[in-house]
PDB file of N, CA and C in Angstrom:
ATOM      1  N   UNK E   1     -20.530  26.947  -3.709  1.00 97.00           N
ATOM      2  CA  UNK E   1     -19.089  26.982  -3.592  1.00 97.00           C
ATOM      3  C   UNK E   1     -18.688  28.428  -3.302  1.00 97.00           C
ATOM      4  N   UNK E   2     -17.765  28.521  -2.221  1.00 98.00           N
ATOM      5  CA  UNK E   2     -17.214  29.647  -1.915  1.00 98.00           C
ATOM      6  C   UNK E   2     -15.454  29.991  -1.796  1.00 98.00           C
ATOM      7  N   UNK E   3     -15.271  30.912  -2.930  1.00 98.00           N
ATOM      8  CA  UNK E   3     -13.666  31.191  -2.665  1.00 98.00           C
ATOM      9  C   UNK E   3     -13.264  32.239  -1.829  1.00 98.00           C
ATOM     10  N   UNK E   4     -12.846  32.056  -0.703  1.00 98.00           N
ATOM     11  CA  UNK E   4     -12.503  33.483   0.106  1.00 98.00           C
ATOM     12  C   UNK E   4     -10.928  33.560  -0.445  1.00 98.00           C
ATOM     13  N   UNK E   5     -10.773  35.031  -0.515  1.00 98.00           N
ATOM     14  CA  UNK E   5      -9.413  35.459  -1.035  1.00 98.00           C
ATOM     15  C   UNK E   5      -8.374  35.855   0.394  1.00 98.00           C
ATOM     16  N   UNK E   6      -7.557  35.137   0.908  1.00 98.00           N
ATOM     17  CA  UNK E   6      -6.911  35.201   2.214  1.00 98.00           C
ATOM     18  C   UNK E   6      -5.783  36.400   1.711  1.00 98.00           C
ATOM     19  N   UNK E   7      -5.096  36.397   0.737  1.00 97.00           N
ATOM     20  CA  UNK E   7      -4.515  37.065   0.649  1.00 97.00           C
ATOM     21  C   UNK E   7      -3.882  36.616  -1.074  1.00 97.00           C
ATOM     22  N   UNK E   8      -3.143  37.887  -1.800  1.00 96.00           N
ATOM     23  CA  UNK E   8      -2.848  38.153  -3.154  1.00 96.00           C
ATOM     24  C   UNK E   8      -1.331  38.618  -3.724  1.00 96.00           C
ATOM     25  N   UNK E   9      -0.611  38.740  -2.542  1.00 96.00           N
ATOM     26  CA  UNK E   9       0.871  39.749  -2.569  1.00 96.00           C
ATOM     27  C   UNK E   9       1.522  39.066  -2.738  1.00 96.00           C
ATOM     28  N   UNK E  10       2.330  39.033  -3.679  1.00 91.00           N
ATOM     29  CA  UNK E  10       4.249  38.727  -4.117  1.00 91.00           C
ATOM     30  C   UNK E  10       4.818  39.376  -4.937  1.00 91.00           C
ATOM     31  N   UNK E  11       5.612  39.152  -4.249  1.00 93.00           N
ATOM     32  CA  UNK E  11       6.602  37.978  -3.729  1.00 93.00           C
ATOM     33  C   UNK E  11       6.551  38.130  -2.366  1.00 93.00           C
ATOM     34  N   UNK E  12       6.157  39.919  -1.728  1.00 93.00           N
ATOM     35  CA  UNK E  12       5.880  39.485  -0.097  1.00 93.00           C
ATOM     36  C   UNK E  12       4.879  40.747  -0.470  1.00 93.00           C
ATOM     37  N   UNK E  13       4.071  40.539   1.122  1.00 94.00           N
ATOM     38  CA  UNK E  13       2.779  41.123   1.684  1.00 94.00           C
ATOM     39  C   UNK E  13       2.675  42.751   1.840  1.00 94.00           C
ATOM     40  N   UNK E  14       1.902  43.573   1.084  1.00 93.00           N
ATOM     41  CA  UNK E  14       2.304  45.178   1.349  1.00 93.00           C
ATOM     42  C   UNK E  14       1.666  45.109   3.110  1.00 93.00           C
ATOM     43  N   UNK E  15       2.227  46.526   3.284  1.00 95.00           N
ATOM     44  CA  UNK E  15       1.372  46.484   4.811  1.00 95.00           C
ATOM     45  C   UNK E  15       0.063  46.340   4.967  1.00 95.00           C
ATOM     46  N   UNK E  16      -0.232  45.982   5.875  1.00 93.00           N
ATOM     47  CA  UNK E  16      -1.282  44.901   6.538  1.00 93.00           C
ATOM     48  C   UNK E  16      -2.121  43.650   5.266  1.00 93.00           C
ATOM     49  N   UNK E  17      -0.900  43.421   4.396  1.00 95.00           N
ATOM     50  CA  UNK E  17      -1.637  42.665   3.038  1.00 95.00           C
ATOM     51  C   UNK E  17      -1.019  41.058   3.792  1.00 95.00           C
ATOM     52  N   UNK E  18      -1.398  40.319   2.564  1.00 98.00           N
ATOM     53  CA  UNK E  18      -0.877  39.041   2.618  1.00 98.00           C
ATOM     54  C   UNK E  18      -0.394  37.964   1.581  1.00 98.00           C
ATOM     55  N   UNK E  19       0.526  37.274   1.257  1.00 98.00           N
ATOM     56  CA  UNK E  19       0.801  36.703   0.224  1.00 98.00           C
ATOM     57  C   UNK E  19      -0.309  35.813  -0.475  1.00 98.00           C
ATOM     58  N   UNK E  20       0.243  34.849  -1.194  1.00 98.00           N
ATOM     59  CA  UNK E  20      -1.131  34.068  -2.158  1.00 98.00           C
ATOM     60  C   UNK E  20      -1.615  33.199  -1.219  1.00 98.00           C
ATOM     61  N   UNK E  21      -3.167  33.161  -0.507  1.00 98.00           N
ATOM     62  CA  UNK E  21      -3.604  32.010  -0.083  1.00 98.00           C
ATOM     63  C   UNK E  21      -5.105  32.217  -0.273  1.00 98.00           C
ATOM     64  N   UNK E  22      -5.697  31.283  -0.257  1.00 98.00           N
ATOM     65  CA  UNK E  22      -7.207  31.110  -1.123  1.00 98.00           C
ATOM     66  C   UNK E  22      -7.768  29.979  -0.386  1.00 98.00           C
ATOM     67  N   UNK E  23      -9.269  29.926   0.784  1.00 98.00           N
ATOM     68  CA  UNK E  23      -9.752  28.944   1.341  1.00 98.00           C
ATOM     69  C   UNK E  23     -10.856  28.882  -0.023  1.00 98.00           C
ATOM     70  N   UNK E  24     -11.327  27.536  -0.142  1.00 98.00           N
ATOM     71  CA  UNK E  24     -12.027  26.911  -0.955  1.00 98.00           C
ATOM     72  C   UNK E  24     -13.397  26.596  -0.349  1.00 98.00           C
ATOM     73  N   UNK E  25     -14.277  26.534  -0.260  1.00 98.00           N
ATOM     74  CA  UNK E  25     -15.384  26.112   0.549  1.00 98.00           C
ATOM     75  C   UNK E  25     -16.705  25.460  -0.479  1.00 98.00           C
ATOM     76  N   UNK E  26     -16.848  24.278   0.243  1.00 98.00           N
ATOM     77  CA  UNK E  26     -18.075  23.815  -1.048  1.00 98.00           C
ATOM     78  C   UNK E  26     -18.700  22.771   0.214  1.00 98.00           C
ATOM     79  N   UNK E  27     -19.612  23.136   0.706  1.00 96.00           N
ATOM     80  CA  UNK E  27     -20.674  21.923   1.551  1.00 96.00           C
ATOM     81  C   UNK E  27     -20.002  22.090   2.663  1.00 96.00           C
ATOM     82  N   UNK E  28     -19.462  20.788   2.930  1.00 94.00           N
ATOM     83  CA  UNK E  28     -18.491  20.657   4.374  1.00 94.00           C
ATOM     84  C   UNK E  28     -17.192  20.499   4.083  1.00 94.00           C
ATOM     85  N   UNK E  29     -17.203  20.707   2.726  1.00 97.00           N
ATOM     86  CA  UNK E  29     -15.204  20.650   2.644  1.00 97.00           C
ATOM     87  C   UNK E  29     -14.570  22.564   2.561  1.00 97.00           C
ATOM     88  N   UNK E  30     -13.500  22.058   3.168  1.00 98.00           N
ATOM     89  CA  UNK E  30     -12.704  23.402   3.530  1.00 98.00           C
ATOM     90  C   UNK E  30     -11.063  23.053   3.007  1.00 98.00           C
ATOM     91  N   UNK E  31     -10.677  23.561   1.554  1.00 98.00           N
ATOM     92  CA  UNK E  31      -9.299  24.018   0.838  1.00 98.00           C
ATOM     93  C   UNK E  31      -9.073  24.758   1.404  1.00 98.00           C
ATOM     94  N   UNK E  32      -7.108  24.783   1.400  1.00 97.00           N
ATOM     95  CA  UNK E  32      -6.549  25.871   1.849  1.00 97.00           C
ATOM     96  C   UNK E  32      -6.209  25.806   0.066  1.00 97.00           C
ATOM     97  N   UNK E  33      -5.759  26.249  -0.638  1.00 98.00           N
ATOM     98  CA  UNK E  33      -4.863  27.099  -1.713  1.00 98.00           C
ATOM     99  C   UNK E  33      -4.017  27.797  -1.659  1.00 98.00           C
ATOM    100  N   UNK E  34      -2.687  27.107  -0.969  1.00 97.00           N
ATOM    101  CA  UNK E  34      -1.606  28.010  -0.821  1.00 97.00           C
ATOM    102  C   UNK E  34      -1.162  28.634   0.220  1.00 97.00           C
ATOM    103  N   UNK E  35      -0.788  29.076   0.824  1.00 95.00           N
ATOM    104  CA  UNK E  35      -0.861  29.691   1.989  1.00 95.00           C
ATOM    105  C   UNK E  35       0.649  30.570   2.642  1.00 95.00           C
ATOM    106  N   UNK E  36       0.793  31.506   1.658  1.00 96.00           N
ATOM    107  CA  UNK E  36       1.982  32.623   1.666  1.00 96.00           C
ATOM    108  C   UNK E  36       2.161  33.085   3.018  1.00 96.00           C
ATOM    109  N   UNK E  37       2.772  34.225   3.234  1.00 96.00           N
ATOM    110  CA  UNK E  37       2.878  34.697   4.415  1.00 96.00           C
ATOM    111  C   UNK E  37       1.850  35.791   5.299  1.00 96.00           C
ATOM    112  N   UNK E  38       1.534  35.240   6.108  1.00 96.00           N
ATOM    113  CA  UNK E  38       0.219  36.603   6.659  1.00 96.00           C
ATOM    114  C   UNK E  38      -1.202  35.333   6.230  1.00 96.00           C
ATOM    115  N   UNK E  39      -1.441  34.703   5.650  1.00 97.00           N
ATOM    116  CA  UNK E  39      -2.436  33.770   5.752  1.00 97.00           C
ATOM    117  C   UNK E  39      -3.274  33.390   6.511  1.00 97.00           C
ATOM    118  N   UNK E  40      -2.603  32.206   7.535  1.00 97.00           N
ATOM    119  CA  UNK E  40      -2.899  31.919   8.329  1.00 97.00           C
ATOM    120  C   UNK E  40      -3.758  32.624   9.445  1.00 97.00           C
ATOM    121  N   UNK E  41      -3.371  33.544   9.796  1.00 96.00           N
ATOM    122  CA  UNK E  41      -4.069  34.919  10.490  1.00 96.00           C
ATOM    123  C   UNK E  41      -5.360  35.041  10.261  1.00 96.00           C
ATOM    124  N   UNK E  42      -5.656  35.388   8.630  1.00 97.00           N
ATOM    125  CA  UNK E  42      -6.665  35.519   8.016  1.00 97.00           C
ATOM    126  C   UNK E  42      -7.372  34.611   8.001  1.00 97.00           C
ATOM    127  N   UNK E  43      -6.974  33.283   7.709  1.00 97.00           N
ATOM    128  CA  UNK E  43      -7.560  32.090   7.618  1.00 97.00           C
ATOM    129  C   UNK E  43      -8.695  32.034   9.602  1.00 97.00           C
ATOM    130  N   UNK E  44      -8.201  31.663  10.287  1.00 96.00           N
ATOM    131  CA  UNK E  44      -8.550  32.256  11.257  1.00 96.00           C
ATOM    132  C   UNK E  44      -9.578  33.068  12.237  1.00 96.00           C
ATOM    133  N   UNK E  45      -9.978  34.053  11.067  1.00 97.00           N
ATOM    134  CA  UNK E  45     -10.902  34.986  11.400  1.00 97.00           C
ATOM    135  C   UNK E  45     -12.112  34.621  10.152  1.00 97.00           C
ATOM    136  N   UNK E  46     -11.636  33.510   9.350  1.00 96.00           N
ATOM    137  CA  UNK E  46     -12.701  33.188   8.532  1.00 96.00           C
ATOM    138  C   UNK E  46     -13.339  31.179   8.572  1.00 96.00           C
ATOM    139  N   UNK E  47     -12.742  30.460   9.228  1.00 96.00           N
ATOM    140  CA  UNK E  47     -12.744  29.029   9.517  1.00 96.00           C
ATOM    141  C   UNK E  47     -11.933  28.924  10.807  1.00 96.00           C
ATOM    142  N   UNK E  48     -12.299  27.425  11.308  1.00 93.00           N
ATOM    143  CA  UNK E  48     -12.054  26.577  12.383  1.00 93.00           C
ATOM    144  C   UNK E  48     -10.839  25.812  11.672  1.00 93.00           C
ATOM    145  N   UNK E  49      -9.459  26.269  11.976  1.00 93.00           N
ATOM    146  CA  UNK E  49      -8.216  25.327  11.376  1.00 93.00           C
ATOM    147  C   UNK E  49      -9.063  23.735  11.659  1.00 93.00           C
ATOM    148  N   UNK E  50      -9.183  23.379  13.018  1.00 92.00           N
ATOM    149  CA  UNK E  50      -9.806  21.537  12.614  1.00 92.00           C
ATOM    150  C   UNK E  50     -10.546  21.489  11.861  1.00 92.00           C
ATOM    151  N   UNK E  51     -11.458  22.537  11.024  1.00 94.00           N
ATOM    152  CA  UNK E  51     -12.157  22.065  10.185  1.00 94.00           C
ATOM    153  C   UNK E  51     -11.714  22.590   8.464  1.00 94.00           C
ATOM    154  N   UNK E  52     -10.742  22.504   8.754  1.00 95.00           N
ATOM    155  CA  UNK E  52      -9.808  22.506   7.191  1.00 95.00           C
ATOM    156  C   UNK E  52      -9.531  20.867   6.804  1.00 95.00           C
ATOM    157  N   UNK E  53      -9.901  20.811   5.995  1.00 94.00           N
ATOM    158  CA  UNK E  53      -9.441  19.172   5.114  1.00 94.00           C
ATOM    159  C   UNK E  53      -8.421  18.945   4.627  1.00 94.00           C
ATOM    160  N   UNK E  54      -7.638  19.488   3.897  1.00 94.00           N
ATOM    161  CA  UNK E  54      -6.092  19.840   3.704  1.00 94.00           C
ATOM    162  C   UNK E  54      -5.920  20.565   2.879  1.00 94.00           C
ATOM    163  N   UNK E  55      -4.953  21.070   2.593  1.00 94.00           N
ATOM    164  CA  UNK E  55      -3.855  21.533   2.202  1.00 94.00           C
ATOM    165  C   UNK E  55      -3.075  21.572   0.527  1.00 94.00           C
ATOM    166  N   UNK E  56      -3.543  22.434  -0.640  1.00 96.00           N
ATOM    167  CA  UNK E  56      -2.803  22.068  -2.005  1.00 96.00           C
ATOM    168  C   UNK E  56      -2.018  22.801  -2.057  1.00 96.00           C
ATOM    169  N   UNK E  57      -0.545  23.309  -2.167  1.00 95.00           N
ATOM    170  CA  UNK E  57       0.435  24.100  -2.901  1.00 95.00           C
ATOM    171  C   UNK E  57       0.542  23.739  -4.170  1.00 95.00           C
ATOM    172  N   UNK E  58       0.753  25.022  -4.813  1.00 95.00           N
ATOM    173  CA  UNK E  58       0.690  24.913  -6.255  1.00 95.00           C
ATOM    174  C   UNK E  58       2.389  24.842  -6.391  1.00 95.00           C
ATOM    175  N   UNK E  59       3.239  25.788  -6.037  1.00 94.00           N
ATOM    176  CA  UNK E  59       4.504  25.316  -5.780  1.00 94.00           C
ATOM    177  C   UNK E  59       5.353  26.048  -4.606  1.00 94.00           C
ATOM    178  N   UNK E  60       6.467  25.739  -4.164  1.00 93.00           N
ATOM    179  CA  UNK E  60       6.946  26.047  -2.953  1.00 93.00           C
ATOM    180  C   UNK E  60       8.300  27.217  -3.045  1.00 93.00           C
ATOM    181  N   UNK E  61       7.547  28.332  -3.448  1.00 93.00           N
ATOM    182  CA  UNK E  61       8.155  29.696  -3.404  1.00 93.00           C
ATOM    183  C   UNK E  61       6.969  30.020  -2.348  1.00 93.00           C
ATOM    184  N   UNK E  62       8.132  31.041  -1.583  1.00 92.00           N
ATOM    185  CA  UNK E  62       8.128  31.117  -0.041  1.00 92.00           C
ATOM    186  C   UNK E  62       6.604  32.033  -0.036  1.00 92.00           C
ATOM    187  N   UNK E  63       6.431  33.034  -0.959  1.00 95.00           N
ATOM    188  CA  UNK E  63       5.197  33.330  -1.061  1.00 95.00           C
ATOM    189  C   UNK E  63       3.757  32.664  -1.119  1.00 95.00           C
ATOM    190  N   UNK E  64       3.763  31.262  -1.400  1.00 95.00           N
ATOM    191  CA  UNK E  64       2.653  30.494  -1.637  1.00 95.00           C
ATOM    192  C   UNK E  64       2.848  29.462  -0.658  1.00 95.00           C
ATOM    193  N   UNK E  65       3.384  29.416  -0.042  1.00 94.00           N
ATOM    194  CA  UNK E  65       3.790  28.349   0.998  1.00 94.00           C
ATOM    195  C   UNK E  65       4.199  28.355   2.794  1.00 94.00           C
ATOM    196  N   UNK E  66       5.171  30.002   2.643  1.00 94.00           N
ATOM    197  CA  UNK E  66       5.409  30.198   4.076  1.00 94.00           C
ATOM    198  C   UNK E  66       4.732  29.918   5.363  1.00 94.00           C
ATOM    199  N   UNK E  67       3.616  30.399   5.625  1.00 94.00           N
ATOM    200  CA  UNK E  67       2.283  30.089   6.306  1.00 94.00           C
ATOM    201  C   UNK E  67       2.125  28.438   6.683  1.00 94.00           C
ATOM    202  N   UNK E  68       2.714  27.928   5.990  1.00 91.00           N
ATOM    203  CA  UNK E  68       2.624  26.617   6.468  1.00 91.00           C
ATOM    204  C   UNK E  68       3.352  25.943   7.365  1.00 91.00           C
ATOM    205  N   UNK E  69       4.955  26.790   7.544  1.00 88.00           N
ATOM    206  CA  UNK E  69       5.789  26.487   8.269  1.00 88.00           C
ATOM    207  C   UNK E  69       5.098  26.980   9.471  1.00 88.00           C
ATOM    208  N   UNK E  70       4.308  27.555  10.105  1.00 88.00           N
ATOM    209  CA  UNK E  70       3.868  28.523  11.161  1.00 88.00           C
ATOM    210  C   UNK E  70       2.806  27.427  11.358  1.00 88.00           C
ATOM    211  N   UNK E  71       2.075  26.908  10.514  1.00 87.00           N
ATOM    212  CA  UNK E  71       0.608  26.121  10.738  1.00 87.00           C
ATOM    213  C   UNK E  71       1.056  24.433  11.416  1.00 87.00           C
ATOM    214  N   UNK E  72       2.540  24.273  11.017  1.00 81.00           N
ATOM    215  CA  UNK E  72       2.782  23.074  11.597  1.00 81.00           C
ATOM    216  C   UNK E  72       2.218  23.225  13.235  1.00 81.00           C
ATOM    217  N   UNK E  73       2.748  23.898  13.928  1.00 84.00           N
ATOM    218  CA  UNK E  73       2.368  24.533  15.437  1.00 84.00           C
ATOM    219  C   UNK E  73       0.747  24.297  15.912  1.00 84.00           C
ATOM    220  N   UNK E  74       0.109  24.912  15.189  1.00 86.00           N
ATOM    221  CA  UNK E  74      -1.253  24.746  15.186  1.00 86.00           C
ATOM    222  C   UNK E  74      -1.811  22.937  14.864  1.00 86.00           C
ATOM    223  N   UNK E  75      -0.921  22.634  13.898  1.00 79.00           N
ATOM    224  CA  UNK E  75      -1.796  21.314  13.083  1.00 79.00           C
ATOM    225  C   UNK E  75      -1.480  20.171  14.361  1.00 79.00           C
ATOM    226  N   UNK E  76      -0.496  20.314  15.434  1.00 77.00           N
ATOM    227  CA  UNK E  76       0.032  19.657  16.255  1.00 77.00           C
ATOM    228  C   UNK E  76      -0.989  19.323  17.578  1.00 77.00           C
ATOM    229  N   UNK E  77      -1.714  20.318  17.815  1.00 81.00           N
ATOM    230  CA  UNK E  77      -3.188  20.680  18.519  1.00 81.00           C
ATOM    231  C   UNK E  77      -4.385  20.300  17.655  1.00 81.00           C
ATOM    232  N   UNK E  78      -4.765  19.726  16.485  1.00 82.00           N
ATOM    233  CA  UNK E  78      -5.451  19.242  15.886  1.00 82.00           C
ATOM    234  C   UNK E  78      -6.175  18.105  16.115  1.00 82.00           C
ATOM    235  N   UNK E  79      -7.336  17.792  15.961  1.00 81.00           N
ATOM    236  CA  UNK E  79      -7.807  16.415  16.371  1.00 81.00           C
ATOM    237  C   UNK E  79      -7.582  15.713  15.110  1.00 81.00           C
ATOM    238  N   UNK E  80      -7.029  15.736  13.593  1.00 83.00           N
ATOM    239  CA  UNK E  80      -6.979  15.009  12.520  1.00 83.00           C
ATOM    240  C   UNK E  80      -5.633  15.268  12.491  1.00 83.00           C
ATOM    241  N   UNK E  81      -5.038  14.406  11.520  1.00 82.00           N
ATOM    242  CA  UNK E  81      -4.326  15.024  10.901  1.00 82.00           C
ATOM    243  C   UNK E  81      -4.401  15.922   9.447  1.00 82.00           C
ATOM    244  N   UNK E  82      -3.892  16.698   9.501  1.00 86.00           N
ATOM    245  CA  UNK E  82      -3.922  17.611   7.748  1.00 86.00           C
ATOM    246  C   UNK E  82      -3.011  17.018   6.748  1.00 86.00           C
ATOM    247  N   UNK E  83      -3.672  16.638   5.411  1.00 87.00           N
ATOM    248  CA  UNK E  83      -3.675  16.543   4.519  1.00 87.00           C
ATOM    249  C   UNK E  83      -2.726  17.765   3.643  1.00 87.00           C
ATOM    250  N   UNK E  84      -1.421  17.267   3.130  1.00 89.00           N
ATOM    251  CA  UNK E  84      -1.024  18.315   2.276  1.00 89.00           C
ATOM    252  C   UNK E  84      -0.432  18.253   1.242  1.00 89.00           C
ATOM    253  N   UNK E  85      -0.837  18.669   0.085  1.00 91.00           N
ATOM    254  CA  UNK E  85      -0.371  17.966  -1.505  1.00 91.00           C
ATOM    255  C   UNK E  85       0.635  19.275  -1.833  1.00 91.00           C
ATOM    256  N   UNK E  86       1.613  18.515  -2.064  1.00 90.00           N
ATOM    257  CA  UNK E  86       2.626  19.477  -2.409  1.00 90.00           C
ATOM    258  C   UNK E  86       3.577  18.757  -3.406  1.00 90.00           C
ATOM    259  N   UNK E  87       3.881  19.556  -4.692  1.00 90.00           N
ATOM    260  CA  UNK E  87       4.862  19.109  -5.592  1.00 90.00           C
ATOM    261  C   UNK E  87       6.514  19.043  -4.655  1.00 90.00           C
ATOM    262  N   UNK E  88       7.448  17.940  -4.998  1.00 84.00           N
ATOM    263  CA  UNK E  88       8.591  17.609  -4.461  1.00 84.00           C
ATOM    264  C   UNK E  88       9.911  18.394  -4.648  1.00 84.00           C
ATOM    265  N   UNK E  89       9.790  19.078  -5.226  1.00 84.00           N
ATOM    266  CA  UNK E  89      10.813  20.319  -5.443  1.00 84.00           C
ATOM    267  C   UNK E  89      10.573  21.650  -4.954  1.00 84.00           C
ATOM    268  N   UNK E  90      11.512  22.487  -4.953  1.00 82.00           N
ATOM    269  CA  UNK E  90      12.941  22.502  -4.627  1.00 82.00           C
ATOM    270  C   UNK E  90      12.843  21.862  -3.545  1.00 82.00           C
ATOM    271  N   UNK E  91      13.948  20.822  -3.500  1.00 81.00           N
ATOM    272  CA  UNK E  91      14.510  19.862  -2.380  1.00 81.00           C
ATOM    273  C   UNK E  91      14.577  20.167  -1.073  1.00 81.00           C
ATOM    274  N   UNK E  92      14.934  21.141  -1.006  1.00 80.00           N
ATOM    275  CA  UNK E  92      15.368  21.982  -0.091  1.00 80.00           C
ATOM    276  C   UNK E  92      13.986  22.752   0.717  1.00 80.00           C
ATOM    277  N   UNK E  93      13.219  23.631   0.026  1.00 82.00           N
ATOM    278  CA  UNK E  93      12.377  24.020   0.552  1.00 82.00           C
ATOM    279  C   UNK E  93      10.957  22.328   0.670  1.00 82.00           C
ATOM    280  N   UNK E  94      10.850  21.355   0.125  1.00 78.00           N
ATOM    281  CA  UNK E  94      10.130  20.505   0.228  1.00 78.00           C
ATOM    282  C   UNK E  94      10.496  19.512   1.864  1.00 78.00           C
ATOM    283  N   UNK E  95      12.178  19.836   1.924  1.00 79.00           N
ATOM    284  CA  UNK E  95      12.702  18.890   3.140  1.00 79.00           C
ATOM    285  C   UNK E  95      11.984  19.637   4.495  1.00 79.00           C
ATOM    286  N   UNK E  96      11.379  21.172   4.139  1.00 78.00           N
ATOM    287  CA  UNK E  96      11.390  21.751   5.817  1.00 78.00           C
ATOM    288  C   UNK E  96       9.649  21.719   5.968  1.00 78.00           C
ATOM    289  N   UNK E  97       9.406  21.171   4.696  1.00 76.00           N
ATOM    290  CA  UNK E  97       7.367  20.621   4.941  1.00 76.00           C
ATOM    291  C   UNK E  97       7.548  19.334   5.688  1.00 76.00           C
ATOM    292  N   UNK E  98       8.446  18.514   4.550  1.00 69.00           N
ATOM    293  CA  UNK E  98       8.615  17.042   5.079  1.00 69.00           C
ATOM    294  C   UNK E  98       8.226  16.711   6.588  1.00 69.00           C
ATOM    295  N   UNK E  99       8.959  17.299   7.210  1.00 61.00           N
ATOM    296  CA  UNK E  99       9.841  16.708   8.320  1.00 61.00           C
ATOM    297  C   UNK E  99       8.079  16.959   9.542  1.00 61.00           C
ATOM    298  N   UNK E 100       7.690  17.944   8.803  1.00 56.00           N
ATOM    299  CA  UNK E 100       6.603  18.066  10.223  1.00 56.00           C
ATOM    300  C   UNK E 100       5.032  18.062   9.760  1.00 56.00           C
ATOM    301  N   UNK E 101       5.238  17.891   8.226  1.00 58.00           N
ATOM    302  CA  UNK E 101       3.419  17.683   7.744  1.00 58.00           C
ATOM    303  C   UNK E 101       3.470  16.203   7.004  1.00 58.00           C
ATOM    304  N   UNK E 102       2.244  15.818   6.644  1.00 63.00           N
ATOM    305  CA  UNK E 102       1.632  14.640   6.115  1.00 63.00           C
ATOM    306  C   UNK E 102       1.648  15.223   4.624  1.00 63.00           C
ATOM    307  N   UNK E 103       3.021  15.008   3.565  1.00 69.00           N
ATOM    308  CA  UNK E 103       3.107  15.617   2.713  1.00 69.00           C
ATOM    309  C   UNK E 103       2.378  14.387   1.748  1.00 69.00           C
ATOM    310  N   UNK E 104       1.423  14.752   0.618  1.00 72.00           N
ATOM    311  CA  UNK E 104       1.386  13.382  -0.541  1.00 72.00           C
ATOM    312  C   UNK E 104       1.532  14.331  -2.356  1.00 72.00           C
ATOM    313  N   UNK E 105       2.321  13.863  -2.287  1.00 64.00           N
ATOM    314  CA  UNK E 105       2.995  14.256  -4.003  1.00 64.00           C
ATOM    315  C   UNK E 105       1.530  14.187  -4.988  1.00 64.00           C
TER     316      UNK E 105
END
């Protein structure tokens, strides 16, 4: 099992840092853990996005989550769809995952 540390910063990213996101790696499965702002990037230079399995937020402050609004773009070019477990609150920030990922509570 392997935890790569994508990034550690909040509430936002010092320069050239990145908010909370954490890939998970064990065999052939690939966790994202979160995925703040500046992530994705990182993620990137360390895995094949199609070969990410999905997606856990722990909760949806913009630091642990932002990155995902950006990954919709990418997940759209995907040969699967992504998997993304996300608690249902705040309403508001849960409505702008909704609308463009495969959210499951």
């Amino acid at each position: 099992m392997k935890l790569h540390v994508m990034g550690c910063y909040g509430p936002y990213p010092a320069p050239g840092g990145a908010c909370s996101g954490y890939l998970l790696e064990h065999k052939n499965t690939r966790i994202i853990i979160d995925c703040g702002s500046g992530t994705f990037s990182r993620l990137l230079k360390i895995a094949d996005f199609d070969d990410i399995d999905a997606v856990f937020l722990s909760h949806l402050h913009a630091d642990h989550m932002a990155d995902l609004l950006i990954m919709r773009y990418a997940k759209d070019i995907r040969e699967n769809p992504l998997d993304v477990y996300a608690p249902p609150t705040p309403n508001n920030m849960y409505g702008l995952l909704a609308k463009d990922a495969h959210i499951i509570n």
